[in-house]
């Protein structure tokens, strides 16, 4: 069964500090991995997408890494801002017979404190 | 261009009632997927529609149903509501069904509370 595990479940950091969120997956066959940011009461917004051959992808202060061998990904947030307070969800896609399905992690809730 | 629009944003219903939620995808997108999000379970896939046909379905009881119209707008219906159906219901639109490389754009969701 495909699974995506995220850690930590929640995290509090001071404004301006860096943090790293983790995602481990057992999804096969692997197609791609996305990190989403979801503000409270809103829908998720895609931050990065990585395929098997990519091991780093940046989007401003967000940098995602992928190790396809160990099936791990991380999302690093640099110089955090109050607006980074949100849930971060790791989503892994598989593809069978040309059709992709998504497996969602339960998310990491990040609170950036002033 | 306009994003994915979900209506209504909030709903309060009583146990046993039924509810219909609406989703208008991004113009040109033909696939609409529906998800249930709860604090304990995270995002769970309900179903995906493409060209008015259900292409994939998650593990939810038959009380949850959906449909898609010729203009790609989609509705989902939940009958005989239970307290456990309280959740944020999200829809996502995409150019094509089952193609995660095209990406999914989510709406802001409908917050359903069953009392």
mmCIF file of N, CA, C and O in Angstrom, chain A residues 9 31-32 34 36 38 40-46 49 51 87 89 91 93-95 98-102 104-107, chain B residues 9-10 35 37 39-45 48 55-56 88 90 97-109 111:
data_model
loop_
_atom_site.group_PDB
_atom_site.id
_atom_site.type_symbol
_atom_site.label_atom_id
_atom_site.label_comp_id
_atom_site.label_asym_id
_atom_site.label_seq_id
_atom_site.Cartn_x
_atom_site.Cartn_y
_atom_site.Cartn_z
ATOM 1 N N UNK A 9 5.135 16.382 13.146
ATOM 2 C CA UNK A 9 3.706 16.661 12.967
ATOM 3 C C UNK A 9 3.451 18.163 13.071
ATOM 4 O O UNK A 9 2.611 18.716 12.366
ATOM 5 N N UNK A 31 6.321 8.611 -9.708
ATOM 6 C CA UNK A 31 6.222 9.529 -10.838
ATOM 7 C C UNK A 31 6.801 10.899 -10.475
ATOM 8 O O UNK A 31 7.716 11.375 -11.133
ATOM 9 N N UNK A 32 6.258 11.528 -9.441
ATOM 10 C CA UNK A 32 6.794 12.810 -9.007
ATOM 11 C C UNK A 32 6.381 13.089 -7.566
ATOM 12 O O UNK A 32 5.523 12.397 -6.998
ATOM 13 N N UNK A 34 5.476 16.423 -4.915
ATOM 14 C CA UNK A 34 5.192 17.843 -4.757
ATOM 15 C C UNK A 34 5.109 18.206 -3.288
ATOM 16 O O UNK A 34 4.677 17.400 -2.460
ATOM 17 N N UNK A 36 3.210 21.087 -1.020
ATOM 18 C CA UNK A 36 2.152 22.090 -1.035
ATOM 19 C C UNK A 36 2.178 22.875 0.272
ATOM 20 O O UNK A 36 2.501 22.340 1.341
ATOM 21 N N UNK A 38 -0.468 25.002 2.659
ATOM 22 C CA UNK A 38 -1.890 25.247 2.852
ATOM 23 C C UNK A 38 -2.095 26.184 4.030
ATOM 24 O O UNK A 38 -1.854 25.824 5.184
ATOM 25 N N UNK A 40 -4.452 28.300 6.612
ATOM 26 C CA UNK A 40 -5.669 27.910 7.326
ATOM 27 C C UNK A 40 -6.909 28.364 6.563
ATOM 28 O O UNK A 40 -7.009 29.529 6.180
ATOM 29 N N UNK A 41 -7.809 27.423 6.332
ATOM 30 C CA UNK A 41 -9.060 27.761 5.663
ATOM 31 C C UNK A 41 -8.952 27.943 4.161
ATOM 32 O O UNK A 41 -9.910 28.377 3.516
ATOM 33 N N UNK A 42 -7.791 27.613 3.601
ATOM 34 C CA UNK A 42 -7.592 27.761 2.154
ATOM 35 C C UNK A 42 -7.193 26.422 1.538
ATOM 36 O O UNK A 42 -6.897 25.465 2.245
ATOM 37 N N UNK A 43 -7.194 26.373 0.209
ATOM 38 C CA UNK A 43 -6.746 25.159 -0.453
ATOM 39 C C UNK A 43 -5.231 25.121 -0.573
ATOM 40 O O UNK A 43 -4.567 26.153 -0.488
ATOM 41 N N UNK A 44 -4.661 23.943 -0.754
ATOM 42 C CA UNK A 44 -3.206 23.817 -0.900
ATOM 43 C C UNK A 44 -2.713 24.496 -2.177
ATOM 44 O O UNK A 44 -3.397 24.476 -3.199
ATOM 45 N N UNK A 45 -1.516 25.061 -2.086
ATOM 46 C CA UNK A 45 -0.869 25.704 -3.227
ATOM 47 C C UNK A 45 0.482 25.028 -3.456
ATOM 48 O O UNK A 45 1.254 24.852 -2.512
ATOM 49 N N UNK A 46 0.754 24.648 -4.696
ATOM 50 C CA UNK A 46 1.987 23.922 -4.999
ATOM 51 C C UNK A 46 3.208 24.823 -4.846
ATOM 52 O O UNK A 46 3.233 25.956 -5.333
ATOM 53 N N UNK A 49 7.773 20.824 -7.532
ATOM 54 C CA UNK A 49 7.534 19.473 -8.043
ATOM 55 C C UNK A 49 8.869 18.901 -8.481
ATOM 56 O O UNK A 49 9.691 19.606 -9.077
ATOM 57 N N UNK A 51 10.750 15.292 -10.192
ATOM 58 C CA UNK A 51 10.667 13.972 -10.781
ATOM 59 C C UNK A 51 11.851 13.133 -10.315
ATOM 60 O O UNK A 51 12.706 13.614 -9.564
ATOM 61 N N UNK A 87 0.259 24.787 6.965
ATOM 62 C CA UNK A 87 0.496 23.349 6.911
ATOM 63 C C UNK A 87 1.225 23.040 5.612
ATOM 64 O O UNK A 87 0.872 23.572 4.551
ATOM 65 N N UNK A 89 2.289 20.079 3.030
ATOM 66 C CA UNK A 89 1.851 18.727 2.682
ATOM 67 C C UNK A 89 2.721 18.167 1.567
ATOM 68 O O UNK A 89 2.954 18.828 0.548
ATOM 69 N N UNK A 91 3.090 15.354 -1.287
ATOM 70 C CA UNK A 91 2.196 14.547 -2.122
ATOM 71 C C UNK A 91 3.033 13.789 -3.154
ATOM 72 O O UNK A 91 3.792 14.399 -3.904
ATOM 73 N N UNK A 93 3.108 11.081 -6.380
ATOM 74 C CA UNK A 93 2.304 10.495 -7.453
ATOM 75 C C UNK A 93 2.918 9.199 -7.937
ATOM 76 O O UNK A 93 4.142 9.097 -8.081
ATOM 77 N N UNK A 94 2.051 8.221 -8.203
ATOM 78 C CA UNK A 94 2.512 7.030 -8.901
ATOM 79 C C UNK A 94 1.895 7.064 -10.300
ATOM 80 O O UNK A 94 1.153 7.975 -10.640
ATOM 81 N N UNK A 95 2.233 6.107 -11.108
ATOM 82 C CA UNK A 95 1.610 6.023 -12.426
ATOM 83 C C UNK A 95 1.509 4.561 -12.831
ATOM 84 O O UNK A 95 2.513 3.844 -12.867
ATOM 85 N N UNK A 98 -0.424 4.458 -17.301
ATOM 86 C CA UNK A 98 -0.592 5.827 -17.775
ATOM 87 C C UNK A 98 -1.474 6.703 -16.912
ATOM 88 O O UNK A 98 -1.700 7.861 -17.242
ATOM 89 N N UNK A 99 -1.986 6.196 -15.797
ATOM 90 C CA UNK A 99 -2.877 6.978 -14.938
ATOM 91 C C UNK A 99 -2.193 7.206 -13.595
ATOM 92 O O UNK A 99 -1.788 6.259 -12.930
ATOM 93 N N UNK A 100 -2.083 8.483 -13.209
ATOM 94 C CA UNK A 100 -1.447 8.828 -11.940
ATOM 95 C C UNK A 100 -2.469 8.885 -10.826
ATOM 96 O O UNK A 100 -3.577 9.388 -11.014
ATOM 97 N N UNK A 101 -2.089 8.405 -9.649
ATOM 98 C CA UNK A 101 -2.871 8.638 -8.448
ATOM 99 C C UNK A 101 -1.969 9.311 -7.420
ATOM 100 O O UNK A 101 -0.742 9.175 -7.474
ATOM 101 N N UNK A 102 -2.574 10.050 -6.531
ATOM 102 C CA UNK A 102 -1.827 10.825 -5.544
ATOM 103 C C UNK A 102 -1.953 10.190 -4.170
ATOM 104 O O UNK A 102 -3.023 9.718 -3.784
ATOM 105 N N UNK A 104 -1.208 11.379 -0.252
ATOM 106 C CA UNK A 104 -0.956 12.582 0.526
ATOM 107 C C UNK A 104 -0.379 12.243 1.887
ATOM 108 O O UNK A 104 -0.834 11.287 2.540
ATOM 109 N N UNK A 105 0.598 13.031 2.331
ATOM 110 C CA UNK A 105 0.986 12.992 3.722
ATOM 111 C C UNK A 105 -0.018 13.781 4.544
ATOM 112 O O UNK A 105 -0.846 14.516 3.991
ATOM 113 N N UNK A 106 0.052 13.638 5.861
ATOM 114 C CA UNK A 106 -0.902 14.335 6.720
ATOM 115 C C UNK A 106 -0.465 15.754 7.029
ATOM 116 O O UNK A 106 -1.209 16.503 7.668
ATOM 117 N N UNK A 107 0.742 16.106 6.592
ATOM 118 C CA UNK A 107 1.173 17.480 6.726
ATOM 119 C C UNK A 107 1.970 17.765 7.978
ATOM 120 O O UNK A 107 1.883 17.050 8.978
ATOM 121 N N UNK B 9 -18.866 28.500 0.713
ATOM 122 C CA UNK B 9 -17.643 28.391 1.511
ATOM 123 C C UNK B 9 -17.909 27.683 2.837
ATOM 124 O O UNK B 9 -17.059 26.952 3.336
ATOM 125 N N UNK B 10 -19.081 27.918 3.396
ATOM 126 C CA UNK B 10 -19.427 27.315 4.686
ATOM 127 C C UNK B 10 -20.851 26.763 4.630
ATOM 128 O O UNK B 10 -21.717 27.338 3.971
ATOM 129 N N UNK B 35 -11.770 16.020 -2.719
ATOM 130 C CA UNK B 35 -11.049 15.491 -1.567
ATOM 131 C C UNK B 35 -11.774 15.895 -0.285
ATOM 132 O O UNK B 35 -12.368 16.968 -0.210
ATOM 133 N N UNK B 37 -10.908 16.625 3.687
ATOM 134 C CA UNK B 37 -9.774 16.888 4.571
ATOM 135 C C UNK B 37 -10.256 17.024 6.004
ATOM 136 O O UNK B 37 -11.089 17.873 6.307
ATOM 137 N N UNK B 39 -8.690 16.849 10.273
ATOM 138 C CA UNK B 39 -7.432 16.950 11.034
ATOM 139 C C UNK B 39 -6.767 15.600 11.263
ATOM 140 O O UNK B 39 -5.560 15.473 11.198
ATOM 141 N N UNK B 40 -7.556 14.565 11.478
ATOM 142 C CA UNK B 40 -6.967 13.273 11.796
ATOM 143 C C UNK B 40 -6.488 12.483 10.605
ATOM 144 O O UNK B 40 -5.494 11.755 10.684
ATOM 145 N N UNK B 41 -7.160 12.633 9.471
ATOM 146 C CA UNK B 41 -6.861 11.807 8.290
ATOM 147 C C UNK B 41 -6.153 12.557 7.179
ATOM 148 O O UNK B 41 -5.684 11.948 6.221
ATOM 149 N N UNK B 42 -6.067 13.853 7.272
ATOM 150 C CA UNK B 42 -5.460 14.604 6.184
ATOM 151 C C UNK B 42 -6.371 14.606 4.961
ATOM 152 O O UNK B 42 -7.583 14.433 5.058
ATOM 153 N N UNK B 43 -5.772 14.758 3.786
ATOM 154 C CA UNK B 43 -6.530 14.795 2.532
ATOM 155 C C UNK B 43 -6.801 13.382 2.043
ATOM 156 O O UNK B 43 -5.883 12.582 1.897
ATOM 157 N N UNK B 44 -8.054 13.093 1.771
ATOM 158 C CA UNK B 44 -8.423 11.776 1.244
ATOM 159 C C UNK B 44 -9.200 11.952 -0.049
ATOM 160 O O UNK B 44 -10.129 12.761 -0.120
ATOM 161 N N UNK B 45 -8.826 11.169 -1.037
ATOM 162 C CA UNK B 45 -9.398 11.262 -2.373
ATOM 163 C C UNK B 45 -10.803 10.668 -2.400
ATOM 164 O O UNK B 45 -11.033 9.556 -1.920
ATOM 165 N N UNK B 48 -12.619 11.430 -9.130
ATOM 166 C CA UNK B 48 -12.149 12.323 -10.192
ATOM 167 C C UNK B 48 -13.077 12.175 -11.395
ATOM 168 O O UNK B 48 -13.424 11.060 -11.779
ATOM 169 N N UNK B 55 -13.645 8.879 -13.485
ATOM 170 C CA UNK B 55 -12.468 8.141 -13.942
ATOM 171 C C UNK B 55 -11.806 7.362 -12.822
ATOM 172 O O UNK B 55 -11.076 6.407 -13.067
ATOM 173 N N UNK B 56 -12.017 7.776 -11.599
ATOM 174 C CA UNK B 56 -11.383 7.115 -10.480
ATOM 175 C C UNK B 56 -12.203 7.415 -9.226
ATOM 176 O O UNK B 56 -12.861 8.460 -9.142
ATOM 177 N N UNK B 88 -13.414 19.729 5.680
ATOM 178 C CA UNK B 88 -13.203 20.676 4.584
ATOM 179 C C UNK B 88 -13.196 19.864 3.296
ATOM 180 O O UNK B 88 -12.418 18.913 3.169
ATOM 181 N N UNK B 90 -12.441 19.808 -0.566
ATOM 182 C CA UNK B 90 -11.650 20.530 -1.565
ATOM 183 C C UNK B 90 -11.850 19.921 -2.935
ATOM 184 O O UNK B 90 -11.958 18.705 -3.076
ATOM 185 N N UNK B 97 -7.109 14.107 -16.897
ATOM 186 C CA UNK B 97 -7.311 13.172 -15.792
ATOM 187 C C UNK B 97 -6.109 12.249 -15.660
ATOM 188 O O UNK B 97 -5.554 11.790 -16.669
ATOM 189 N N UNK B 98 -5.738 11.995 -14.410
ATOM 190 C CA UNK B 98 -4.691 11.023 -14.163
ATOM 191 C C UNK B 98 -3.318 11.420 -14.657
ATOM 192 O O UNK B 98 -2.466 10.569 -14.916
ATOM 193 N N UNK B 99 -3.080 12.719 -14.794
ATOM 194 C CA UNK B 99 -1.770 13.195 -15.253
ATOM 195 C C UNK B 99 -1.229 14.180 -14.228
ATOM 196 O O UNK B 99 -1.423 15.389 -14.345
ATOM 197 N N UNK B 100 -0.547 13.646 -13.215
ATOM 198 C CA UNK B 100 -0.067 14.504 -12.127
ATOM 199 C C UNK B 100 0.987 15.499 -12.612
ATOM 200 O O UNK B 100 1.203 16.529 -11.979
ATOM 201 N N UNK B 101 1.645 15.211 -13.721
ATOM 202 C CA UNK B 101 2.660 16.144 -14.216
ATOM 203 C C UNK B 101 2.033 17.442 -14.706
ATOM 204 O O UNK B 101 2.712 18.466 -14.787
ATOM 205 N N UNK B 102 0.744 17.427 -15.008
ATOM 206 C CA UNK B 102 0.069 18.667 -15.401
ATOM 207 C C UNK B 102 -0.237 19.539 -14.193
ATOM 208 O O UNK B 102 -0.505 20.720 -14.331
ATOM 209 N N UNK B 103 -0.230 18.949 -13.032
ATOM 210 C CA UNK B 103 -0.490 19.737 -11.841
ATOM 211 C C UNK B 103 -1.961 19.857 -11.529
ATOM 212 O O UNK B 103 -2.818 19.686 -12.404
ATOM 213 N N UNK B 104 -2.240 20.127 -10.277
ATOM 214 C CA UNK B 104 -3.601 20.298 -9.796
ATOM 215 C C UNK B 104 -3.701 21.651 -9.110
ATOM 216 O O UNK B 104 -2.834 22.018 -8.325
ATOM 217 N N UNK B 105 -4.757 22.385 -9.402
ATOM 218 C CA UNK B 105 -5.018 23.654 -8.734
ATOM 219 C C UNK B 105 -6.231 23.473 -7.842
ATOM 220 O O UNK B 105 -7.301 23.079 -8.323
ATOM 221 N N UNK B 106 -6.045 23.764 -6.572
ATOM 222 C CA UNK B 106 -7.109 23.550 -5.596
ATOM 223 C C UNK B 106 -7.952 24.812 -5.407
ATOM 224 O O UNK B 106 -7.456 25.942 -5.520
ATOM 225 N N UNK B 107 -9.211 24.578 -5.095
ATOM 226 C CA UNK B 107 -10.076 25.659 -4.647
ATOM 227 C C UNK B 107 -9.863 25.899 -3.163
ATOM 228 O O UNK B 107 -9.046 25.216 -2.519
ATOM 229 N N UNK B 108 -10.585 26.871 -2.621
ATOM 230 C CA UNK B 108 -10.437 27.201 -1.199
ATOM 231 C C UNK B 108 -11.260 26.293 -0.300
ATOM 232 O O UNK B 108 -11.108 26.338 0.917
ATOM 233 N N UNK B 109 -12.125 25.496 -0.896
ATOM 234 C CA UNK B 109 -12.841 24.505 -0.116
ATOM 235 C C UNK B 109 -14.192 24.957 0.394
ATOM 236 O O UNK B 109 -14.524 26.147 0.415
ATOM 237 N N UNK B 111 -16.336 24.351 3.856
ATOM 238 C CA UNK B 111 -16.283 23.833 5.228
ATOM 239 C C UNK B 111 -17.675 23.364 5.607
ATOM 240 O O UNK B 111 -18.587 24.171 5.736
#
